[in-house]
Tab-separated table of C-alpha atoms in Angstrom:
chain	number	residue	atom	x	y	z
A	168	UNK	CA	-23.609	-13.374	-13.179
A	169	UNK	CA	-22.890	-13.748	-9.452
A	170	UNK	CA	-23.315	-16.719	-7.439
A	171	UNK	CA	-25.705	-14.770	-4.825
A	172	UNK	CA	-29.247	-13.616	-6.013
A	173	UNK	CA	-28.507	-10.234	-3.421
A	174	UNK	CA	-26.240	-9.179	-5.646
A	175	UNK	CA	-26.751	-7.638	-9.352
A	176	UNK	CA	-26.081	-9.218	-12.288
A	177	UNK	CA	-23.285	-7.071	-13.030
A	178	UNK	CA	-21.789	-7.264	-9.662
A	179	UNK	CA	-18.287	-6.068	-8.653
A	180	UNK	CA	-16.535	-6.668	-5.324
A	181	UNK	CA	-17.537	-3.621	-4.293
A	182	UNK	CA	-21.357	-5.032	-4.132
A	183	UNK	CA	-20.053	-8.296	-2.378
A	184	UNK	CA	-18.196	-6.110	0.331
A	185	UNK	CA	-21.786	-4.535	0.812
A	186	UNK	CA	-23.204	-8.109	2.305
A	187	UNK	CA	-21.151	-6.987	5.355
A	188	UNK	CA	-20.320	-3.479	5.500
A	189	UNK	CA	-17.865	-3.627	8.683
A	190	UNK	CA	-15.657	-6.186	6.956
A	191	UNK	CA	-15.799	-4.377	3.653
A	192	UNK	CA	-14.483	-1.008	5.266
A	193	UNK	CA	-11.759	-3.062	6.771
A	194	UNK	CA	-10.943	-4.684	3.528
A	195	UNK	CA	-10.546	-1.250	1.869
A	196	UNK	CA	-8.737	0.099	4.513
A	197	UNK	CA	-6.252	-2.566	3.970
A	198	UNK	CA	-6.007	-2.186	0.311
A	199	UNK	CA	-5.181	1.360	0.774
A	200	UNK	CA	-2.610	0.747	3.654
A	201	UNK	CA	-1.017	-2.078	1.356
A	202	UNK	CA	-1.392	-0.408	-2.071
A	203	UNK	CA	-1.156	3.103	-1.735
A	204	UNK	CA	1.139	4.058	1.491
A	205	UNK	CA	4.807	5.170	0.956
A	206	UNK	CA	6.832	2.223	-0.183
A	207	UNK	CA	9.834	1.395	-2.281
A	208	UNK	CA	7.558	-0.101	-4.284
A	209	UNK	CA	5.625	2.224	-6.490
A	210	UNK	CA	1.815	2.514	-6.348
A	211	UNK	CA	2.400	1.267	-10.050
A	212	UNK	CA	4.434	-1.864	-9.359
A	213	UNK	CA	2.440	-3.036	-6.277
A	214	UNK	CA	-0.749	-2.904	-8.773
A	215	UNK	CA	1.705	-4.785	-10.987
A	216	UNK	CA	2.244	-7.480	-8.505
A	217	UNK	CA	-1.600	-7.426	-7.707
A	218	UNK	CA	-2.148	-8.453	-11.492
A	219	UNK	CA	-0.018	-10.971	-11.700
A	220	UNK	CA	-0.963	-12.797	-8.575
A	221	UNK	CA	-4.555	-12.574	-9.760
A	222	UNK	CA	-3.258	-13.647	-13.449
A	223	UNK	CA	-1.666	-16.992	-11.448
A	224	UNK	CA	-4.919	-17.505	-9.499
A	225	UNK	CA	-6.746	-16.979	-12.861
A	226	UNK	CA	-9.088	-14.312	-11.017
A	227	UNK	CA	-10.581	-12.756	-14.402
A	228	UNK	CA	-12.260	-10.137	-12.151
A	229	UNK	CA	-8.929	-9.163	-10.239
A	230	UNK	CA	-6.534	-9.726	-12.882
A	231	UNK	CA	-8.469	-7.687	-15.260
A	232	UNK	CA	-9.199	-4.242	-13.007
A	233	UNK	CA	-5.424	-4.634	-11.596
A	234	UNK	CA	-4.227	-5.103	-15.189
A	235	UNK	CA	-5.710	-1.925	-16.005
A	236	UNK	CA	-4.493	0.034	-13.173
A	237	UNK	CA	-1.194	-1.254	-13.629
A	238	UNK	CA	-1.287	-0.096	-16.940
A	239	UNK	CA	-2.621	3.103	-16.335
A	240	UNK	CA	0.201	3.825	-13.742
A	241	UNK	CA	2.611	2.852	-16.735
A	242	UNK	CA	3.053	-0.790	-16.402
A	243	UNK	CA	3.490	-2.234	-20.125
A	244	UNK	CA	0.749	-4.648	-20.616
A	245	UNK	CA	2.838	-6.804	-22.718
A	246	UNK	CA	5.117	-7.395	-19.538
A	247	UNK	CA	2.465	-8.561	-17.502
A	248	UNK	CA	1.461	-11.367	-20.242
A	249	UNK	CA	5.187	-12.441	-20.465
A	250	UNK	CA	5.298	-12.708	-16.827
A	251	UNK	CA	2.281	-15.042	-16.452
A	252	UNK	CA	3.253	-16.982	-19.616
A	253	UNK	CA	7.208	-17.303	-18.947
A	254	UNK	CA	8.546	-15.131	-15.783
A	255	UNK	CA	12.186	-16.550	-16.517
A	256	UNK	CA	11.854	-15.246	-20.317
A	257	UNK	CA	9.759	-12.101	-19.424
A	258	UNK	CA	12.447	-9.792	-19.744
A	259	UNK	CA	12.548	-8.414	-16.415
A	260	UNK	CA	15.969	-7.442	-14.782
A	261	UNK	CA	17.552	-9.458	-12.405
A	262	UNK	CA	16.489	-7.410	-9.422
A	263	UNK	CA	12.701	-7.720	-10.332
A	264	UNK	CA	12.813	-11.210	-11.375
A	265	UNK	CA	14.282	-12.327	-7.876
A	266	UNK	CA	11.117	-10.547	-6.328
A	267	UNK	CA	8.690	-11.841	-8.652
A	268	UNK	CA	9.826	-15.377	-8.470
A	269	UNK	CA	9.134	-14.799	-4.594
A	270	UNK	CA	5.786	-13.601	-5.566
A	271	UNK	CA	5.251	-16.361	-7.738
A	272	UNK	CA	6.156	-19.034	-5.182
A	273	UNK	CA	4.339	-17.182	-2.268
A	274	UNK	CA	1.207	-17.411	-4.405
A	275	UNK	CA	1.616	-20.980	-6.228
A	276	UNK	CA	3.089	-23.035	-3.333
A	277	UNK	CA	4.022	-21.057	-0.247
A	278	UNK	CA	4.836	-23.854	1.912
A	279	UNK	CA	7.540	-24.527	0.012
A	280	UNK	CA	9.270	-21.022	0.565
A	281	UNK	CA	12.980	-21.302	2.603
A	282	UNK	CA	15.063	-18.699	3.792
A	283	UNK	CA	17.144	-18.810	0.648
A	284	UNK	CA	13.928	-17.585	-1.472
A	285	UNK	CA	14.245	-14.455	0.582
A	286	UNK	CA	17.626	-13.883	1.055
A	287	UNK	CA	18.026	-14.433	-3.014
A	288	UNK	CA	15.284	-11.145	-3.232
A	289	UNK	CA	17.758	-9.256	-0.551
A	290	UNK	CA	20.824	-10.195	-2.412
A	291	UNK	CA	19.205	-9.236	-5.482
A	292	UNK	CA	19.316	-5.271	-4.081
A	293	UNK	CA	15.851	-4.979	-2.175
A	294	UNK	CA	15.552	-4.416	1.388
A	295	UNK	CA	13.486	-6.382	4.012
A	296	UNK	CA	10.577	-3.712	4.180
A	297	UNK	CA	10.376	-3.635	0.133
A	298	UNK	CA	9.986	-7.595	0.315
A	299	UNK	CA	7.575	-7.156	3.105
A	300	UNK	CA	5.611	-4.702	1.399
A	301	UNK	CA	5.435	-7.131	-1.838
A	302	UNK	CA	4.681	-10.355	0.888
A	303	UNK	CA	1.523	-8.096	1.668
A	304	UNK	CA	0.678	-7.181	-1.790
A	305	UNK	CA	0.513	-10.904	-2.490
A	306	UNK	CA	-1.393	-11.950	0.581
A	307	UNK	CA	-4.138	-9.403	-0.033
A	308	UNK	CA	-4.518	-10.290	-3.496
A	309	UNK	CA	-4.459	-14.335	-2.698
A	310	UNK	CA	-7.453	-13.050	-0.442
A	311	UNK	CA	-9.360	-10.942	-3.118
A	312	UNK	CA	-9.081	-13.366	-5.532
A	313	UNK	CA	-10.953	-15.928	-3.691
A	314	UNK	CA	-13.254	-13.256	-2.158
A	315	UNK	CA	-14.225	-12.601	-6.053
A	316	UNK	CA	-14.068	-15.952	-7.485
A	317	UNK	CA	-16.140	-17.420	-4.297
A	318	UNK	CA	-19.109	-14.840	-4.868
A	319	UNK	CA	-18.788	-15.564	-8.497
A	320	UNK	CA	-17.675	-12.153	-9.694
A	321	UNK	CA	-16.379	-12.326	-13.275
A	322	UNK	CA	-16.833	-8.859	-14.925
A	323	UNK	CA	-16.268	-7.317	-18.183
A	324	UNK	CA	-13.578	-5.762	-19.949
A	325	UNK	CA	-15.428	-2.116	-19.704
A	326	UNK	CA	-16.148	-2.741	-15.851
A	327	UNK	CA	-11.911	-3.262	-15.602
A	328	UNK	CA	-11.246	-0.055	-17.828
A	329	UNK	CA	-13.603	1.961	-15.385
A	330	UNK	CA	-12.368	0.260	-12.267
A	331	UNK	CA	-8.374	0.143	-13.058
A	332	UNK	CA	-8.985	4.063	-14.077
A	333	UNK	CA	-10.406	5.012	-10.783
A	334	UNK	CA	-8.119	3.266	-8.880
A	335	UNK	CA	-5.456	5.083	-10.389
A	336	UNK	CA	-7.021	8.147	-9.852
A	337	UNK	CA	-8.735	8.053	-6.581
A	338	UNK	CA	-7.250	4.873	-5.011
A	339	UNK	CA	-9.097	2.454	-2.724
A	340	UNK	CA	-10.701	5.462	-0.292
A	341	UNK	CA	-13.518	6.569	-2.630
A	342	UNK	CA	-15.049	2.730	-2.165
A	343	UNK	CA	-15.850	3.742	1.802
A	344	UNK	CA	-18.501	5.951	0.416
A	345	UNK	CA	-20.602	2.987	-0.918
A	346	UNK	CA	-20.136	1.066	2.385
A	347	UNK	CA	-21.129	3.544	4.386
A	348	UNK	CA	-24.078	2.575	6.721
């Protein structure tokens, strides 16, 4: 149940976006730009980052939806669980471990980031554009986690499956239809 009487009992993020349709449309467009535009990081890898950030933040709705989306793209769901439980022992290779360590630090203690953190990612084989793209995913989902939690949006597993599959198949732009004036 949402915290807002204007939202349905089974509210999702799209319902909260509709409370301010111009802002909602801008958010959907940002999702498309960050999550689906060409990048060294595949759409599935960006969904993994989104699910990881959401798991670190304990955002039930975003973690649920984006875990399913990542899984639908082919990401092993057990990997995500291991990453949240113990990133260092998750089984990620060195290149991915460096990037996800940066993602974790940016999510949990951004003011403690130093140049050496970025240099470690670059030294592992990522370029600055890939790091930038990962940072954009982290920023977007820290925002969205607070957006969902602030509205009291929790969701259920059936919603996570439906939304996750829809995001994999159609991306984010179909949400614009629900936000038309």
